[in-house]
Amino acid sequence: MTYPALFRLPLAAALVFGLAATAEAQPLERARAAQARGDLRAAQIELRNAVRDDPRSASARAALATASLDLGDGVTAEKEARTALELGLDQATGTSLLLRAILVQGKFSDLLRDFPVPPGPPAVAGQVAAARALAQLSLDQKDAAAASAEEALRLAPDAVEPHLAAAATALMRGDRAAGEAAADRALAIDPNSSEALLRKGGVLMARGATREAADAFSRVIERSPGNVAARLRRAEALMQLGDDSAARRDADAALTTMPGSPPALYVRAMLLARAGEWRAADDDLQRLGAQLSSFPDGFFLQAVTKRALNQQAGAEDAARRHAARRPDDPRGAKLVASMEIEAGRFAAAAATLGRFVERPDARPDAELFELLARAQASTGRPREAAEAMARADALAPGNRDTLNRLAAARMAAGNPAGAAEAASKSLEIDPAQPVVRELLATASLMRGDTTRAEAELKRLGDRDRSEAGGVTEGMIQLTRLDLPGARATLTEVLQDYPNSVLARLGLVRVARSEGALEEAERLLGEVLQREPGNTEALSFLSLAAAPGAPRAAEAMAVLEAAQKAAPEEPRLALTLADRMIRAGQAPRAVELLESPALRARGGIGISIARNEALAAAGRWDDAREASRTTLAEDPTSIQARVQFALLTSRAGDARGAEAVLQEGLRATPGDARLQQTLVSMIMRARGIDAALAAADRLAAQPGALPAAATLRGDLFATANRMEDAARAYADAYGRTPSSTLARRRAAVLQSAGKPADAAAALRDWVKQSPNDREALSALAGLDIAAGRLAEAEEGLTRVVEMAPNDATALNNLAWVLDRRGGAGAARARDLAQRAYGLSNDPETADTLGWILVRSGDARTGTALLRQSVAAREAARRPDPSATWRLAYGLRASGQRDEALRVLTPILAGNAAFPERAEAQKLLGDLRAGR
């Protein structure tokens, strides 16, 4: 006798029971039609109607259970399956439905407890044994799972389910060939089995047969258009094949069926990011909320997206969550510290790396010690920085050379005050050091003290001035917006030092300020010829190659040429791969990251990036298998563990994914990312109450704090229960006050429409920690939004004093001072120039350009405003206010026709922006020829 499949009960099969009943026929027929067109929710509604009309109908309840399972509603499916069995539904059919519903809910232990293999018909017993095998796999009981799968095959060798269980156990132990063979046997029994086709497609993707895998998934979709798993699997395959438009249609179809599906939202967010639609990608990632942590690349994608939107705080938070789960992993420690340094949190970076070095199981490398030295130098801790440099360079601390390296490390970390201090001490030991004096001049320039910088250079004769000194002189001129002078000086340096990277990078800044993008690309290519991993050059080119940028194709060509010349350079390869993914060329990124030159070099960073590229290309099963291998190579890598767990969850094995995370938490209970990922998975599988309970259990474990303190608030925020989130953060803050809790509480209060309470929460923390730059910056943002410019000026001034090269703080302070007017307005220009010299981004160009236009330098100011508007449009983040300022500058510089052309479109619609009335007046003046 043939029994229905354990994990596959098509609606049509359920409908065969009781179709003769006239009262059921119409809703059941409508349900069948809805399923055929992929509208599973409509099918479920019709089946609910059928059950309401005839609550004693076992067949209607079985059909409703099946439709609910297709929608991921395991609770309803279990209830209806149990009732159907009570009403006399065929035991095999009802048991199959019930077991599937229990598995979908992740109630693996319950299944093992309540469903021993029965002594009854072998077909039923085989289904139970197969279900037990899957439950045991999810609980990481591999030996028991293998035994159950063997028993299932012995009991019911002609059923699909035992073979699928055998495939799952084989794949879990890494035997891909055996797994595929088992899937083939299942398909031989039932060629139309959705589960068997999905399993087969996954194996095909794992071995690189992407087109064949897509065809397997298509067969499922042809029969069940609403099958979300098949839609997403095929989207993955299509992404690997470079057909992002078709992948997007599948993702959208999946979201039509299941609007809140986290995997579908994540796939679409990746596709949006690849297309450069950053705002839309960010919206989808925000909808995921805490569930984002269940995806291997979730926080990476969030960090990239936030950075593209210039939301630095969000980008840094996402990067920290990604890296903070395994403090014994050097790569994780370096990632956290790098993001902290980039954000200006040098003390946090030093603490992160310092804690790692002190671990008895630490395996630090030279790069880590150099990074530690940079971080320590940037916090004004010369001793610790000297020690780190000594360990990195085998030098004793405290001598002249160590001080010089310390000064260089501080400069590299963006702390020119610390660099000047170290350089001065070195010069006290030995004044005859021209290179160190030039470094002191450069540090003075970066601090905004151009007078001191020039004085230090004058103390050097022309004979003693080196490449660095000449570049510093050119940068002084650039800071003062003397573009012709800067060009002449830097060109002369390049003539004297033909291989100078610094001179070329200086000329890149000049060219960008003048709008000479082609020249900038050429110079950046020359930099990469000499230093293939040059961070600044890669950063410039990465931005220039963004989808929609005016010369994206040309910038990409420069990156590709450089990578071809230096195929073993990881930073260059990673930058190019990222650009390929964003440009919708994920398969090319995979090919690049799997190149022999990079693989020979090794490193988990390349491996993890390759896994990300596989996922971006839609090769989800390949990504999962590769992630499994990566984790096996380095079980201490939190990044690899989370990546593997998220891919496992996405493959439908939520319990297995949770087990992977629990294993990591046993070793590092205080890791924030592991905690976040775990509670997010639980929330997705079992709801917010279960997730909150899990969060409480985590927080009670030794070593789980302080990371676990945010979990309850994060879960409420994800559920859009902002007031509950604020209370949760406040309760945790009352027990263990921290900057993170204060900032998150302020954020949800602001979202809840309580800006005054948000500001009060931050002020309370700042009173306790007056040197918390991140909190001060966040508070200044709230003050600016509320019009409290004096308070914002005070807070930003403190930030700039602590971090004189924080371009964002400099820019914001310049904006506030300019807005307030009076005596501070004169200082605004200097601050804006320093900010622009440090970052060259649209915001700093906008601020400086606007100040220059209104102070009488319309030509230079307008060029900067033009640069700002062009960059925003390339990033698909147009700003009507910035466009209005450009139009104002164009008129001031005598370019009325262009001003009219620029201004007209932003006033054609109903776009609201603060300066709209002024823009309308300007438009009237331009049309009147004024």
GROMACS .gro file of C-alpha atoms in nm, residues 437-665:
model
  229
  437ARG     CA    1   6.014   6.685   1.135
  438GLU     CA    2   5.816   6.643   0.816
  439LEU     CA    3   5.593   6.398   0.998
  440LEU     CA    4   5.542   6.661   1.269
  441ALA     CA    5   5.447   6.913   1.000
  442THR     CA    6   5.198   6.667   0.855
  443ALA     CA    7   5.050   6.599   1.199
  444SER     CA    8   5.012   6.972   1.258
  445LEU     CA    9   4.836   7.008   0.924
  446MET     CA   10   4.593   6.728   1.007
  447ARG     CA   11   4.518   6.898   1.337
  448GLY     CA   12   4.422   7.207   1.142
  449ASP     CA   13   4.729   7.404   1.251
  450THR     CA   14   4.857   7.507   0.909
  451THR     CA   15   5.075   7.778   1.065
  452ARG     CA   16   5.266   7.521   1.272
  453ALA     CA   17   5.290   7.291   0.971
  454GLU     CA   18   5.446   7.563   0.756
  455ALA     CA   19   5.683   7.660   1.036
  456GLU     CA   20   5.809   7.304   1.069
  457LEU     CA   21   5.866   7.279   0.694
  458LYS     CA   22   6.058   7.608   0.693
  459ARG     CA   23   6.294   7.468   0.953
  460LEU     CA   24   6.398   7.225   0.682
  461GLY     CA   25   6.605   7.347   0.393
  462ASP     CA   26   6.510   7.252   0.040
  463ARG     CA   27   6.793   6.997   0.048
  464ASP     CA   28   6.638   6.821   0.349
  465ARG     CA   29   6.282   6.823   0.222
  466SER     CA   30   6.180   6.476   0.112
  467GLU     CA   31   5.886   6.336  -0.076
  468ALA     CA   32   5.668   6.348   0.238
  469GLY     CA   33   5.758   6.712   0.302
  470GLY     CA   34   5.668   6.812  -0.052
  471VAL     CA   35   5.338   6.627  -0.031
  472THR     CA   36   5.263   6.799   0.301
  473GLU     CA   37   5.327   7.137   0.141
  474GLY     CA   38   5.089   7.049  -0.141
  475MET     CA   39   4.826   6.934   0.105
  476ILE     CA   40   4.858   7.261   0.296
  477GLN     CA   41   4.777   7.440  -0.028
  478LEU     CA   42   4.489   7.204  -0.096
  479THR     CA   43   4.350   7.261   0.253
  480ARG     CA   44   4.351   7.634   0.178
  481LEU     CA   45   4.175   7.555  -0.152
  482ASP     CA   46   4.468   7.680  -0.355
  483LEU     CA   47   4.409   7.413  -0.617
  484PRO     CA   48   4.653   7.549  -0.879
  485GLY     CA   49   4.927   7.579  -0.616
  486ALA     CA   50   4.860   7.232  -0.482
  487ARG     CA   51   4.869   7.085  -0.831
  488ALA     CA   52   5.198   7.256  -0.912
  489THR     CA   53   5.364   7.146  -0.586
  490LEU     CA   54   5.248   6.785  -0.607
  491THR     CA   55   5.341   6.762  -0.974
  492GLU     CA   56   5.691   6.880  -0.887
  493VAL     CA   57   5.713   6.614  -0.615
  494LEU     CA   58   5.609   6.353  -0.869
  495GLN     CA   59   5.879   6.468  -1.108
  496ASP     CA   60   6.141   6.432  -0.834
  497TYR     CA   61   5.995   6.103  -0.706
  498PRO     CA   62   5.838   5.927  -1.005
  499ASN     CA   63   5.713   5.635  -0.795
  500SER     CA   64   5.556   5.851  -0.525
  501VAL     CA   65   5.226   5.708  -0.407
  502LEU     CA   66   5.164   5.999  -0.170
  503ALA     CA   67   5.201   6.260  -0.444
  504ARG     CA   68   4.964   6.069  -0.668
  505LEU     CA   69   4.706   6.040  -0.392
  506GLY     CA   70   4.738   6.413  -0.329
  507LEU     CA   71   4.684   6.482  -0.699
  508VAL     CA   72   4.382   6.252  -0.690
  509ARG     CA   73   4.226   6.481  -0.431
  510VAL     CA   74   4.307   6.784  -0.642
  511ALA     CA   75   4.157   6.623  -0.952
  512ARG     CA   76   3.842   6.519  -0.767
  513SER     CA   77   3.799   6.871  -0.633
  514GLU     CA   78   3.828   7.004  -0.988
  515GLY     CA   79   3.591   6.742  -1.127
  516ALA     CA   80   3.870   6.580  -1.334
  517LEU     CA   81   3.749   6.223  -1.274
  518GLU     CA   82   3.934   6.066  -1.565
  519GLU     CA   83   4.265   6.202  -1.435
  520ALA     CA   84   4.182   6.076  -1.085
  521GLU     CA   85   4.118   5.725  -1.222
  522ARG     CA   86   4.446   5.723  -1.410
  523LEU     CA   87   4.639   5.828  -1.101
  524LEU     CA   88   4.464   5.569  -0.884
  525GLY     CA   89   4.555   5.301  -1.134
  526GLU     CA   90   4.918   5.410  -1.107
  527VAL     CA   91   4.894   5.391  -0.727
  528LEU     CA   92   4.766   5.033  -0.745
  529GLN     CA   93   5.044   4.939  -0.985
  530ARG     CA   94   5.286   5.029  -0.706
  531GLU     CA   95   5.078   4.931  -0.402
  532PRO     CA   96   4.800   4.690  -0.504
  533GLY     CA   97   4.654   4.692  -0.154
  534ASN     CA   98   4.662   5.069  -0.098
  535THR     CA   99   4.357   5.135   0.117
  536GLU     CA  100   4.298   5.494   0.012
  537ALA     CA  101   4.318   5.415  -0.359
  538LEU     CA  102   4.086   5.118  -0.321
  539SER     CA  103   3.840   5.331  -0.126
  540PHE     CA  104   3.836   5.603  -0.392
  541LEU     CA  105   3.790   5.350  -0.672
  542SER     CA  106   3.525   5.155  -0.484
  543LEU     CA  107   3.316   5.469  -0.454
  544ALA     CA  108   3.380   5.563  -0.815
  545ALA     CA  109   3.274   5.216  -0.934
  546ALA     CA  110   2.942   5.226  -0.748
  547PRO     CA  111   2.645   5.143  -0.974
  548GLY     CA  112   2.511   5.468  -1.117
  549ALA     CA  113   2.831   5.666  -1.063
  550PRO     CA  114   2.919   5.885  -1.363
  551ARG     CA  115   3.226   5.678  -1.455
  552ALA     CA  116   3.148   5.349  -1.284
  553ALA     CA  117   3.254   5.138  -1.581
  554GLU     CA  118   3.588   5.317  -1.612
  555ALA     CA  119   3.660   5.285  -1.240
  556MET     CA  120   3.573   4.916  -1.253
  557ALA     CA  121   3.810   4.873  -1.545
  558VAL     CA  122   4.092   5.027  -1.337
  559LEU     CA  123   4.023   4.780  -1.055
  560GLU     CA  124   4.013   4.485  -1.291
  561ALA     CA  125   4.340   4.582  -1.456
  562ALA     CA  126   4.509   4.620  -1.118
  563GLN     CA  127   4.376   4.284  -1.000
  564LYS     CA  128   4.496   4.114  -1.315
  565ALA     CA  129   4.844   4.253  -1.249
  566ALA     CA  130   4.840   4.149  -0.880
  567PRO     CA  131   4.609   3.845  -0.856
  568GLU     CA  132   4.736   3.746  -0.511
  569GLU     CA  133   4.652   4.075  -0.333
  570PRO     CA  134   4.354   4.003  -0.103
  571ARG     CA  135   4.239   4.359  -0.034
  572LEU     CA  136   4.228   4.439  -0.403
  573ALA     CA  137   4.043   4.116  -0.478
  574LEU     CA  138   3.793   4.176  -0.200
  575THR     CA  139   3.725   4.530  -0.321
  576LEU     CA  140   3.675   4.417  -0.679
  577ALA     CA  141   3.455   4.125  -0.574
  578ASP     CA  142   3.238   4.359  -0.369
  579ARG     CA  143   3.198   4.591  -0.666
  580MET     CA  144   3.111   4.296  -0.890
  581ILE     CA  145   2.843   4.180  -0.651
  582ARG     CA  146   2.693   4.527  -0.628
  583ALA     CA  147   2.697   4.551  -1.005
  584GLY     CA  148   2.501   4.226  -1.034
  585GLN     CA  149   2.801   4.019  -1.135
  586ALA     CA  150   2.814   3.783  -0.839
  587PRO     CA  151   2.923   3.479  -1.045
  588ARG     CA  152   3.229   3.676  -1.156
  589ALA     CA  153   3.300   3.758  -0.792
  590VAL     CA  154   3.286   3.389  -0.707
  591GLU     CA  155   3.524   3.308  -0.989
  592LEU     CA  156   3.761   3.580  -0.873
  593LEU     CA  157   3.763   3.466  -0.509
  594GLU     CA  158   3.816   3.104  -0.612
  595SER     CA  159   4.119   3.190  -0.824
  596PRO     CA  160   4.429   2.975  -0.760
  597ALA     CA  161   4.640   3.275  -0.660
  598LEU     CA  162   4.405   3.375  -0.379
  599ARG     CA  163   4.332   3.020  -0.266
  600ALA     CA  164   4.705   2.952  -0.245
  601ARG     CA  165   4.740   3.251  -0.019
  602GLY     CA  166   4.464   3.117   0.204
  603GLY     CA  167   4.307   3.300   0.496
  604ILE     CA  168   3.961   3.278   0.642
  605GLY     CA  169   3.879   3.627   0.520
  606ILE     CA  170   3.894   3.514   0.158
  607SER     CA  171   3.700   3.198   0.243
  608ILE     CA  172   3.423   3.389   0.415
  609ALA     CA  173   3.409   3.641   0.133
  610ARG     CA  174   3.383   3.356  -0.117
  611ASN     CA  175   3.093   3.212   0.081
  612GLU     CA  176   2.925   3.552   0.074
  613ALA     CA  177   2.974   3.575  -0.300
  614LEU     CA  178   2.825   3.229  -0.347
  615ALA     CA  179   2.519   3.339  -0.154
  616ALA     CA  180   2.500   3.666  -0.346
  617ALA     CA  181   2.511   3.463  -0.666
  618GLY     CA  182   2.217   3.258  -0.545
  619ARG     CA  183   2.423   2.943  -0.490
  620TRP     CA  184   2.285   2.894  -0.143
  621ASP     CA  185   2.363   2.527  -0.105
  622ASP     CA  186   2.716   2.583  -0.232
  623ALA     CA  187   2.749   2.867   0.014
  624ARG     CA  188   2.629   2.647   0.298
  625GLU     CA  189   2.868   2.366   0.215
  626ALA     CA  190   3.157   2.609   0.175
  627SER     CA  191   3.063   2.772   0.504
  628ARG     CA  192   3.061   2.432   0.673
  629THR     CA  193   3.415   2.375   0.545
  630THR     CA  194   3.526   2.719   0.660
  631LEU     CA  195   3.394   2.656   1.010
  632ALA     CA  196   3.562   2.315   1.018
  633GLU     CA  197   3.890   2.481   0.926
  634ASP     CA  198   3.855   2.732   1.210
  635PRO     CA  199   3.591   2.635   1.470
  636THR     CA  200   3.683   2.945   1.674
  637SER     CA  201   3.567   3.185   1.403
  638ILE     CA  202   3.243   3.349   1.508
  639GLN     CA  203   3.201   3.491   1.162
  640ALA     CA  204   3.223   3.146   1.007
  641ARG     CA  205   2.995   2.994   1.271
  642VAL     CA  206   2.722   3.252   1.226
  643GLN     CA  207   2.755   3.230   0.851
  644PHE     CA  208   2.706   2.854   0.862
  645ALA     CA  209   2.418   2.879   1.111
  646LEU     CA  210   2.232   3.132   0.900
  647LEU     CA  211   2.273   2.928   0.585
  648THR     CA  212   2.159   2.620   0.774
  649SER     CA  213   1.851   2.805   0.896
  650ARG     CA  214   1.779   2.929   0.552
  651ALA     CA  215   1.791   2.572   0.426
  652GLY     CA  216   1.502   2.492   0.660
  653ASP     CA  217   1.702   2.335   0.943
  654ALA     CA  218   1.625   2.589   1.214
  655ARG     CA  219   1.700   2.353   1.501
  656GLY     CA  220   2.033   2.255   1.350
  657ALA     CA  221   2.122   2.620   1.309
  658GLU     CA  222   2.034   2.688   1.671
  659ALA     CA  223   2.253   2.398   1.779
  660VAL     CA  224   2.547   2.545   1.588
  661LEU     CA  225   2.501   2.874   1.772
  662GLN     CA  226   2.454   2.709   2.111
  663GLU     CA  227   2.783   2.530   2.061
  664GLY     CA  228   2.953   2.864   2.002
  665LEU     CA  229   2.788   3.018   2.309
   0.00000   0.00000   0.00000
